[in-house]
CSV table of C-alpha atoms in Angstrom, one decimal:
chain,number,residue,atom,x,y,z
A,1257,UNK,CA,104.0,161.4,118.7
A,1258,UNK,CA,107.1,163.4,116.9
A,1259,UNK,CA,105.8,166.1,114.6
A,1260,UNK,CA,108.3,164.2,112.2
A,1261,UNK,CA,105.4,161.7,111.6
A,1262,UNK,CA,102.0,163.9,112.2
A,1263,UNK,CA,101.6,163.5,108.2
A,1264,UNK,CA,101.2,159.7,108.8
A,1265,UNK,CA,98.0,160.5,110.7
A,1266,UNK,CA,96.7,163.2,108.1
A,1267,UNK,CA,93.1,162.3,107.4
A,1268,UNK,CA,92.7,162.0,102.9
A,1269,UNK,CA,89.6,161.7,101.2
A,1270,UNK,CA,88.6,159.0,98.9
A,1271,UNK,CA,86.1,160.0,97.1
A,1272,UNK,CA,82.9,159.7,98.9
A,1273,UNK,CA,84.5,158.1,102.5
A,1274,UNK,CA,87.7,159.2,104.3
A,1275,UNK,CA,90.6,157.9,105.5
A,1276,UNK,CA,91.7,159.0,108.9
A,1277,UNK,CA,95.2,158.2,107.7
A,1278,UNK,CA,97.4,157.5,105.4
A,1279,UNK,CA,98.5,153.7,106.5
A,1280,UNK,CA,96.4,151.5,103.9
A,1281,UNK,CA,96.3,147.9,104.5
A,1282,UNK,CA,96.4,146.9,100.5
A,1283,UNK,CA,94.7,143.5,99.6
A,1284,UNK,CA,96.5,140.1,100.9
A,1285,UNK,CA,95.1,136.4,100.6
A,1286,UNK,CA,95.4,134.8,103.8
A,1287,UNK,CA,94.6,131.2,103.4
A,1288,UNK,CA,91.5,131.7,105.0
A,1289,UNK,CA,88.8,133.1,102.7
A,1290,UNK,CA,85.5,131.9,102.6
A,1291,UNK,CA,86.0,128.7,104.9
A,1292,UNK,CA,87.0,130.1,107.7
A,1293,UNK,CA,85.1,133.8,107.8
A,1294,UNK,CA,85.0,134.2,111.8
A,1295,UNK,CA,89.1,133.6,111.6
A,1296,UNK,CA,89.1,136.4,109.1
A,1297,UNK,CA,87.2,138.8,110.5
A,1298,UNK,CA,89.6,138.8,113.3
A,1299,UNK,CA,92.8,139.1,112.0
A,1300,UNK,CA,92.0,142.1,110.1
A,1301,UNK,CA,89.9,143.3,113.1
A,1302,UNK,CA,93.6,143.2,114.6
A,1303,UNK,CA,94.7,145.4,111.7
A,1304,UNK,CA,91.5,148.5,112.4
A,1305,UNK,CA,92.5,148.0,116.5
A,1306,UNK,CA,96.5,148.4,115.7
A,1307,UNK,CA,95.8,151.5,113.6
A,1308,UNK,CA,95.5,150.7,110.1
A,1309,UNK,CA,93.8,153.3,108.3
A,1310,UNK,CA,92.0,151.1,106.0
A,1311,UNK,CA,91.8,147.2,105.7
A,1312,UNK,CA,91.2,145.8,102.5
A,1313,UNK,CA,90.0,141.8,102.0
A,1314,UNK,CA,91.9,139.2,99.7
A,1315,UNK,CA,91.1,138.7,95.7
A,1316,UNK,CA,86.7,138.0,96.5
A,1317,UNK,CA,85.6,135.9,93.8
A,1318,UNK,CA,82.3,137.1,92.7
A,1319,UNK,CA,80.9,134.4,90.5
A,1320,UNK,CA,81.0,131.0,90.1
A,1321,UNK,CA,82.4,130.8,86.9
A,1322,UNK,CA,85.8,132.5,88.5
A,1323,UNK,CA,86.0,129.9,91.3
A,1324,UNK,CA,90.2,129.9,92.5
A,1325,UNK,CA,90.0,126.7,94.7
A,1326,UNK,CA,91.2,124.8,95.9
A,1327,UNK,CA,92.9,128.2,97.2
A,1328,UNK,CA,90.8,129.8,100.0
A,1329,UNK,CA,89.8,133.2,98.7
A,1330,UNK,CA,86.9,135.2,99.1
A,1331,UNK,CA,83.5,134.6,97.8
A,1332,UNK,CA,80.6,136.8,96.8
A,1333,UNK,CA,78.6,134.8,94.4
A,1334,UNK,CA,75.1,135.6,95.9
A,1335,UNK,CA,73.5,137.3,98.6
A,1336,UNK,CA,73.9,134.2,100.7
A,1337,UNK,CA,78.0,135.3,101.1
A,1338,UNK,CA,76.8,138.6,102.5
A,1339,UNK,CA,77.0,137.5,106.0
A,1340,UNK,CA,80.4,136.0,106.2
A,1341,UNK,CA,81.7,139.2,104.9
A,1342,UNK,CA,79.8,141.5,106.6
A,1343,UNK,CA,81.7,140.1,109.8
A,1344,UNK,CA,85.3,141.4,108.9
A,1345,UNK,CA,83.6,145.3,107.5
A,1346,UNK,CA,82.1,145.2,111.3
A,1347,UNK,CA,85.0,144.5,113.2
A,1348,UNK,CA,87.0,147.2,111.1
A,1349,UNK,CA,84.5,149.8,111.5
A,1350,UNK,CA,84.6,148.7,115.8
A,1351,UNK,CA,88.2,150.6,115.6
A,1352,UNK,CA,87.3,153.6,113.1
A,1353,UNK,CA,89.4,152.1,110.0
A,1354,UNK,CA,87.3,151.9,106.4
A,1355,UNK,CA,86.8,148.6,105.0
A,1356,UNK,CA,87.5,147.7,101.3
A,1357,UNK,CA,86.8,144.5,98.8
A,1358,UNK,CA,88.6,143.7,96.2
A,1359,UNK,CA,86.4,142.1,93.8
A,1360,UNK,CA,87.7,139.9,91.3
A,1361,UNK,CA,86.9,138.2,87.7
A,1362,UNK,CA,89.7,135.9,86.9
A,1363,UNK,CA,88.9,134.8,83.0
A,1364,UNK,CA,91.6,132.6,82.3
A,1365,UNK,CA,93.2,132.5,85.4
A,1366,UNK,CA,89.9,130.8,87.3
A,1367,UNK,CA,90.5,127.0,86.9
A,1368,UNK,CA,86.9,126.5,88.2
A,1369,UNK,CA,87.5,123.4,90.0
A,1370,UNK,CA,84.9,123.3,92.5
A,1371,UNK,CA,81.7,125.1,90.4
A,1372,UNK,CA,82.9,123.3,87.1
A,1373,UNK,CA,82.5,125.8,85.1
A,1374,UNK,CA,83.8,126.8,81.9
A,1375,UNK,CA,86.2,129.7,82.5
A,1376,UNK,CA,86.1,132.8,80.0
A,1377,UNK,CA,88.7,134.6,78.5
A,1378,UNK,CA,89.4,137.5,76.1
A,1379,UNK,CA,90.4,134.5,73.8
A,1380,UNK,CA,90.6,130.9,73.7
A,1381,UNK,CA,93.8,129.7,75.8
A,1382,UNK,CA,95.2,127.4,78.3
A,1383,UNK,CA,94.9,128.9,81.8
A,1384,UNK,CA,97.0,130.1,83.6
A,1385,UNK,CA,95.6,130.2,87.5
A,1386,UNK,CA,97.0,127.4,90.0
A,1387,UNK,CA,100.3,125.6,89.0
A,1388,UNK,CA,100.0,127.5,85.7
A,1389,UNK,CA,99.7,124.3,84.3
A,1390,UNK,CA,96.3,123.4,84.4
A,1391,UNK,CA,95.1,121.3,82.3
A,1392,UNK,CA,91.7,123.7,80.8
A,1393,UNK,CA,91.2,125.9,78.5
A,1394,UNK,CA,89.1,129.0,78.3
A,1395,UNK,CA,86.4,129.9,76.0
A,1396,UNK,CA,86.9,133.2,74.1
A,1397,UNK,CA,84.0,135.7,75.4
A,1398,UNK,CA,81.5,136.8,73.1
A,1399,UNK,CA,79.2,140.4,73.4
A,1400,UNK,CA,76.9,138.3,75.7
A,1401,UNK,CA,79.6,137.0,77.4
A,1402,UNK,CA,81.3,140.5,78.3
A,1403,UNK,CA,77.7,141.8,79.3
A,1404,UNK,CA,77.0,139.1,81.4
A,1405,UNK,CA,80.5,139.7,83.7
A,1406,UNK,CA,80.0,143.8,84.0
A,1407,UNK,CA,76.5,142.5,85.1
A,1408,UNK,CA,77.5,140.1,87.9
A,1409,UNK,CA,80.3,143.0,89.1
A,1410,UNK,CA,77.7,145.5,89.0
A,1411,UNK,CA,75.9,142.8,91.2
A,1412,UNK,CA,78.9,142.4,93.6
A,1413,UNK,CA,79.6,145.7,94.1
A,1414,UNK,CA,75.9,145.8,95.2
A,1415,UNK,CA,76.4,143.5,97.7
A,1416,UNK,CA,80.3,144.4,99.1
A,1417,UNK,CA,77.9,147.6,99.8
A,1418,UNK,CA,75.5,146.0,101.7
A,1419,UNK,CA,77.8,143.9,103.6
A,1420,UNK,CA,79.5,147.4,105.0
A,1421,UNK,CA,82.4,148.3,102.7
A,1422,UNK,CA,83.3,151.6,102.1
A,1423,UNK,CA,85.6,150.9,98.8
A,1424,UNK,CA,85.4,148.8,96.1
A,1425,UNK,CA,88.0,147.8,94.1
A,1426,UNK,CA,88.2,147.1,90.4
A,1427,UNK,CA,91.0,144.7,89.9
A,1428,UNK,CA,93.3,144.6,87.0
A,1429,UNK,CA,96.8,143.9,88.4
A,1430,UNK,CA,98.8,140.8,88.5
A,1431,UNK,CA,97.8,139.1,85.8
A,1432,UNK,CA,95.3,137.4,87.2
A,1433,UNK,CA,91.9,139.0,86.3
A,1434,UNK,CA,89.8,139.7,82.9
A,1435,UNK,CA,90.3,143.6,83.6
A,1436,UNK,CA,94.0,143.0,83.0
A,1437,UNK,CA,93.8,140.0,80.4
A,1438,UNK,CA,91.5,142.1,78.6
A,1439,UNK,CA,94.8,144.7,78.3
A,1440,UNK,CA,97.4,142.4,77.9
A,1441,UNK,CA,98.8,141.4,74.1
A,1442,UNK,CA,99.7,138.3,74.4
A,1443,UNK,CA,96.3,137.5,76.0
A,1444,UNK,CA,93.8,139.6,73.5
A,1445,UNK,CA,93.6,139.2,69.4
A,1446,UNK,CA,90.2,140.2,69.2
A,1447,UNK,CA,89.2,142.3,66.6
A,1448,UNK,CA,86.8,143.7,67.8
A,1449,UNK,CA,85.9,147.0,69.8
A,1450,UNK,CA,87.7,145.0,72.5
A,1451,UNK,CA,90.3,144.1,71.0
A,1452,UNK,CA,93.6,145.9,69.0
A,1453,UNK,CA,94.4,149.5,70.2
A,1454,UNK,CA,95.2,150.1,73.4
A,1455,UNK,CA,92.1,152.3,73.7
A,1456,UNK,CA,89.8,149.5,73.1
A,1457,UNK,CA,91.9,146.9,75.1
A,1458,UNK,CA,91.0,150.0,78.3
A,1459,UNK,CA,87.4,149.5,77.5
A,1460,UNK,CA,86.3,146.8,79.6
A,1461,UNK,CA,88.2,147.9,82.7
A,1462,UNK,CA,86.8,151.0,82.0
A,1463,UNK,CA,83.2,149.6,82.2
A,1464,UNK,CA,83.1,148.1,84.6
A,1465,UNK,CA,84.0,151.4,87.0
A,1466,UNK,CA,81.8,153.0,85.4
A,1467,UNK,CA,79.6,150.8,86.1
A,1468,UNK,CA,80.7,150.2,89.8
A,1469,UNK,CA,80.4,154.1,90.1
A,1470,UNK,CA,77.0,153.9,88.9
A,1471,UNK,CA,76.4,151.2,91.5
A,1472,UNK,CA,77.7,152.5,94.7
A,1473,UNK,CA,79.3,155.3,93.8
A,1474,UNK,CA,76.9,157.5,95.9
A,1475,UNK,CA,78.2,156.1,99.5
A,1476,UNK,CA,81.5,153.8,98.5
A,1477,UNK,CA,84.8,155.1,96.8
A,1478,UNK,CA,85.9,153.3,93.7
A,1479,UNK,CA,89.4,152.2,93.6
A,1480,UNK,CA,91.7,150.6,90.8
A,1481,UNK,CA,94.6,148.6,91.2
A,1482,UNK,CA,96.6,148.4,87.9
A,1483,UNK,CA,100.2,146.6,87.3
A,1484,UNK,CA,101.9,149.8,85.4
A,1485,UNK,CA,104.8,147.7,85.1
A,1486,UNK,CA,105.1,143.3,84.4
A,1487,UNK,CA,109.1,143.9,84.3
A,1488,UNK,CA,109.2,141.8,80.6
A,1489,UNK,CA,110.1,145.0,79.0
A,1490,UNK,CA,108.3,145.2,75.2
A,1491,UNK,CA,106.8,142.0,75.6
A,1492,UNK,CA,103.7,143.3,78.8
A,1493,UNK,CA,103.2,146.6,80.0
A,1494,UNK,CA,105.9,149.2,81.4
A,1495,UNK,CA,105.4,152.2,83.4
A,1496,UNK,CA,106.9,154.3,80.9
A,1497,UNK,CA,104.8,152.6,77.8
A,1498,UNK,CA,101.1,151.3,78.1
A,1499,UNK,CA,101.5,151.1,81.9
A,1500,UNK,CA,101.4,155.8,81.7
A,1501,UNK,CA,99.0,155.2,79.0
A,1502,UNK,CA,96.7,153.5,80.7
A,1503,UNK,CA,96.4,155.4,83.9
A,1504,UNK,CA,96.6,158.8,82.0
A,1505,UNK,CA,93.4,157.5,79.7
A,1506,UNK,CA,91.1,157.0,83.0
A,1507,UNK,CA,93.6,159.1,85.1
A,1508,UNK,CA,90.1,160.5,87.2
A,1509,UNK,CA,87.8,158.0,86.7
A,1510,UNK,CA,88.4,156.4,89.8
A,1511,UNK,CA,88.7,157.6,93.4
A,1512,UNK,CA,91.7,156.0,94.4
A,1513,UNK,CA,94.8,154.2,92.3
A,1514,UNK,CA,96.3,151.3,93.7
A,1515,UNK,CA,99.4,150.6,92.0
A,1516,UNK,CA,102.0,148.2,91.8
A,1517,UNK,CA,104.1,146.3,89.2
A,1518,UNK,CA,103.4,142.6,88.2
A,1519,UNK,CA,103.4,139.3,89.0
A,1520,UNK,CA,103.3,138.4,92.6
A,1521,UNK,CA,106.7,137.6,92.5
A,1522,UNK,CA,108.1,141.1,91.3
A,1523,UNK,CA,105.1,142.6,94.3
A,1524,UNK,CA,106.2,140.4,96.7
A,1525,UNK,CA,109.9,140.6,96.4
A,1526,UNK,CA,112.0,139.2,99.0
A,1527,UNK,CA,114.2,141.6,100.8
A,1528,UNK,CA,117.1,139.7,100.0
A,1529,UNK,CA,117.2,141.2,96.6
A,1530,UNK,CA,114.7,144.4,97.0
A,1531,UNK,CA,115.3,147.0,99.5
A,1532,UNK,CA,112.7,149.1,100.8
A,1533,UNK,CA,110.7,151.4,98.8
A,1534,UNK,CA,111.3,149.3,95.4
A,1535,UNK,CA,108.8,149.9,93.6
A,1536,UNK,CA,109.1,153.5,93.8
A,1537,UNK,CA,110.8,154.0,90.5
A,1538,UNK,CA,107.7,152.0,88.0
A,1539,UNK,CA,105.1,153.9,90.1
A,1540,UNK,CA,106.0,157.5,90.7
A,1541,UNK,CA,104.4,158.7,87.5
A,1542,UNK,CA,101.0,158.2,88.6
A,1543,UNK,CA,100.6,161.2,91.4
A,1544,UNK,CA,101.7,163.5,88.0
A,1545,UNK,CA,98.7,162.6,86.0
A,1546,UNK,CA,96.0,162.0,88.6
A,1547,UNK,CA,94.1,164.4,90.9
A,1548,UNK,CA,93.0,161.5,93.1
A,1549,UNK,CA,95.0,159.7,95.8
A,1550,UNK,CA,97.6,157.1,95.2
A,1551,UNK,CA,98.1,154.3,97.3
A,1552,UNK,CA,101.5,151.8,96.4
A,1553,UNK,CA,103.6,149.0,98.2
A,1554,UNK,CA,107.1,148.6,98.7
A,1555,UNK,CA,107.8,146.5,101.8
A,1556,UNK,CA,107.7,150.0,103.6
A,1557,UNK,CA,108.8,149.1,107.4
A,1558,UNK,CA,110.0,152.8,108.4
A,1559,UNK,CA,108.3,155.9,109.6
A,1560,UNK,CA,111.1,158.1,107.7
A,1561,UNK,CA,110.5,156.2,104.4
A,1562,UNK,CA,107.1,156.5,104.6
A,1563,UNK,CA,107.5,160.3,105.0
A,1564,UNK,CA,109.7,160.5,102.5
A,1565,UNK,CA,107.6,158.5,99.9
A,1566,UNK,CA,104.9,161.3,100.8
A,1567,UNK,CA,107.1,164.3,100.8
A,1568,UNK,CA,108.5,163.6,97.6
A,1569,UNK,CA,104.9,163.4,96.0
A,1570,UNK,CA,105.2,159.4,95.5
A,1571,UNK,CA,102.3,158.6,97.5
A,1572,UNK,CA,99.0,159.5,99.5
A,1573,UNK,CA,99.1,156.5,101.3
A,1574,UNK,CA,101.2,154.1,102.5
A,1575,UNK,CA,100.1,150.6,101.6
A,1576,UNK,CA,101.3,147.3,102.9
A,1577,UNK,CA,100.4,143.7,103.4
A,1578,UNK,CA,103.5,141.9,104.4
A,1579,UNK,CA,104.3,144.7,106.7
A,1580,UNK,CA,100.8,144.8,108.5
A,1581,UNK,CA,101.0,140.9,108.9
A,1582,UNK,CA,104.6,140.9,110.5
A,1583,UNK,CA,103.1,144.0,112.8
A,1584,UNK,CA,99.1,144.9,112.9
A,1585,UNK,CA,100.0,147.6,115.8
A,1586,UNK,CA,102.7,149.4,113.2
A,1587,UNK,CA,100.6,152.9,112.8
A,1588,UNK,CA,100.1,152.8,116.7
A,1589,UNK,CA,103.4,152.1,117.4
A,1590,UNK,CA,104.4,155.2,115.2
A,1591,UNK,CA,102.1,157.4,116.5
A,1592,UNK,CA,103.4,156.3,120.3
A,1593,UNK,CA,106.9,156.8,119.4
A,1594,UNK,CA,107.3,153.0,119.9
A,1595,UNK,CA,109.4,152.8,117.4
A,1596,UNK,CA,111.8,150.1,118.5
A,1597,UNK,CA,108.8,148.3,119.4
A,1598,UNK,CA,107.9,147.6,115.9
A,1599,UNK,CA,107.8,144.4,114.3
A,1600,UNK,CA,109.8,144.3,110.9
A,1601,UNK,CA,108.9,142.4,108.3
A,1602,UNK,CA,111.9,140.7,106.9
A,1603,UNK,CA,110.3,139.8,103.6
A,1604,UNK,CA,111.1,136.2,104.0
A,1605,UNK,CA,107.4,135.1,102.3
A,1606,UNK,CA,106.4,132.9,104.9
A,1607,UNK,CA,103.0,134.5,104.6
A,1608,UNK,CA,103.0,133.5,100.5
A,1609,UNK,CA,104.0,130.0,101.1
A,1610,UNK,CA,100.9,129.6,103.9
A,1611,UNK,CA,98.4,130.8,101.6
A,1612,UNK,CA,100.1,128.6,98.4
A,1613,UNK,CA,99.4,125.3,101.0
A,1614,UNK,CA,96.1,126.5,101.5
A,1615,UNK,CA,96.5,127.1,105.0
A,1616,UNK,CA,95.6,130.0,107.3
A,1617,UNK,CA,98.6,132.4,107.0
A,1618,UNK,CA,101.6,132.4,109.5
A,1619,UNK,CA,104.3,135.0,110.2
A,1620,UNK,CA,107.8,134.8,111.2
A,1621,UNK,CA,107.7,138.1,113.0
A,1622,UNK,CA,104.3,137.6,114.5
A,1623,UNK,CA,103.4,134.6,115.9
A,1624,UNK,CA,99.6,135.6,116.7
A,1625,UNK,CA,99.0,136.1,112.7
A,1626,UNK,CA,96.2,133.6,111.6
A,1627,UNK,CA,95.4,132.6,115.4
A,1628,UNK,CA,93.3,135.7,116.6
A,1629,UNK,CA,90.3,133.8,116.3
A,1630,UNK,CA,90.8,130.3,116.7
A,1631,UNK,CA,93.4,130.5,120.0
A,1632,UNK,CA,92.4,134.2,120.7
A,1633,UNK,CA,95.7,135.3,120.4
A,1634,UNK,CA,96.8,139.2,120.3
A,1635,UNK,CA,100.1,140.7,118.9
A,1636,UNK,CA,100.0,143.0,122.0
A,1637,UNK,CA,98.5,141.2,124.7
A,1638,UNK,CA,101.3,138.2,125.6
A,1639,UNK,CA,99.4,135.9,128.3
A,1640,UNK,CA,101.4,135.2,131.6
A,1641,UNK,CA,103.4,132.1,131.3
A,1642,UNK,CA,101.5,129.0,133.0
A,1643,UNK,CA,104.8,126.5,132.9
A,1644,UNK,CA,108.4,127.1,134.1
A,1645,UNK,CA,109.3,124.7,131.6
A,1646,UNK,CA,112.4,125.5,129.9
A,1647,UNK,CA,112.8,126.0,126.2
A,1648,UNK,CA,115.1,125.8,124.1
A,1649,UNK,CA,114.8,128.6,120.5
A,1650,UNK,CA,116.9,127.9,117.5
């Protein structure tokens, strides 16, 4: 390996657990989720064996009353989905890597179409998970309410930790989960301590890691992810308004940031219009007001801008989905000076459009993503052709 990259493989501490190094696989839906668990397990067992510092899950749904379907996410409703999930933190740990969950409440974005429930809300609206179009609407939460939800994530966390995991994530990005609705405007006119100034907007997502803490906090690390930025200027949060507010109100509350701007689309730009390293200019605040590690996305694809992104104080740790999809042996590769070998991801989204049919997910670059388990196919390990048919590529 060129000493040019040795800080790539720099061990960092998260609170309680450490990294061995900085390349974070950050959370990614795969199509997959609870149905198919033993497909799971081994596509981000691919991840741990190609060098991935740490793997985290998709969005896992931890009650029934945040049910996402029909799109396959993961579940953690009751002790019964401990199994399933303790199959992917096992074949992780097989290759040294740490294992994370991100646990999510959706409120108003869970159009409960399989458990039929009523979804909550910080207020009475139309929700906005699915199509965005769905025809439901959610009940405003009352005290009760908002007790009842820190319980069942207190509950979760309990069980991510007996399935394995080493971090637990509190989830408040994307608009898509209570944490973040809770913090949002347009989505809270309560009046009460819940409700109003920013302060008390913060509150719940600052429950429930204290609570989480409280939990687990003894053998897991506690992570955030938080949108600083929703790109609708005055009208959401910006990195330079509520987004630095935010983070510098609970600045060491948790034991690791993960940030990134919002919605999907903005996180998941296509490389057509983003180059690498994008989100760079909405995040960098974060490592100024902050004593624990950062972890952000970008579409990062080179060694050098990963480097650079750590050099210049940016970032602890290099996170990536679409980047670990189109190559699970990146980190290797890097520390093998194999870099011509690597895989790029071109940002073309084929991944997103798999997981939006609610189909395993598929890879333009990598034509072994989604089919580790099922065909026991390897990125790495190409079986010897047993035809000398002849074929034609377009």
């Amino acid at each position: 390996m060129s000493g040019l990259y040795d800080i790539l493989f720099e061990p960092v501490a998260i609170g309680p657990v450490v990294a061995p190094n900085r390349f974070f696989q950050v959370a990614h839906c795969n199509g997959m989720g609870h149905r198919y668990p033993k497909s799971l397990a081994a596509m981000r067992g691919i991840k741990a064996e190609g060098g991935w510092g740490v793997v985290c899950t998709e969005e896992v749904e931890i009650h029934h009353s945040s049910d996402l379907a029909p799109f396959l996410e993961g579940r953690l409703w009751s002790d019964d989905d401990i199994p399933g999930l303790a199959l992917m933190a096992e074949k992780v740990h097989t290759h040294g890597a740490l294992a994370a969950i991100e646990l999510v409440y959706s409120g108003a974005n869970a159009p409960n179409y399989y458990s039929r429930s009523t979804a909550f809300g910080p207020k009475s609206m139309g929700l906005t998970g699915g199509t965005g179009f769905e025809p439901m609407q959610s009940r405003r939460m009352d005290k009760s309410d908002i007790r009842n939800v820190r319980k069942w994530h207190r509950q979760a966390a309990l069980r991510a930790k007996a399935a394995g995991f080493d971090i637990i994530y509190c989830y408040a990005a994307h608009g898509l989960t209570l944490a973040i609705q809770f913090m949002l405007r347009r989505y809270n006119d309560r009046t009460d301590e819940y409700g109003g100034s920013l302060k008390n907007r913060v509150r719940f997502l600052k429950e429930i890691i204290e609570d989480t803490k409280d939990a687990v906090g003894d053998k897991c690390a506690v992570a955030v992810r938080l949108a600083v930025d929703e790109l609708m200027g005055k009208e959401g949060i910006t990195h330079d308004g509520e987004g630095h507010e935010i983070v510098s109100m609970i600045a060491e509350l948790p034991d690791l940031w993960d940030v990134n701007i919002s919605s999907w689309s903005n996180d998941s730009a296509t490389s057509r219009f983003e180059k690498e390293g994008y989100q760079e200019k909405y995040i960098a605040f974060v490592k100024g007001l902050t004593s624990k590690p950062v972890v952000g996305v970008g579409r990062y694809t080179s060694p050098d801008s990963m480097v650079s992104a750590i050099r210049r104080g940016v970032l602890d740790l290099i996170g990536a989905a679409r980047p670990s999809i189109a190559d699970p042996f990146l980190p290797n590769k890097v520390r093998n000076n194999r870099l011509d070998e690597i895989r790029e991801c071109i940002g073309c989204n084929i991944c997103v459009s798999a997981d939006m049919k609610c189909v395993p997910i598929r890879c333009t670059q990598n034509p072994t993503m989604g089919e580790e388990w099922r065909r026991g196919w390897h990125p790495e390990k190409i079986a010897a052709a047993t035809s000398d048919a002849r074929i034609l590529v377009v």
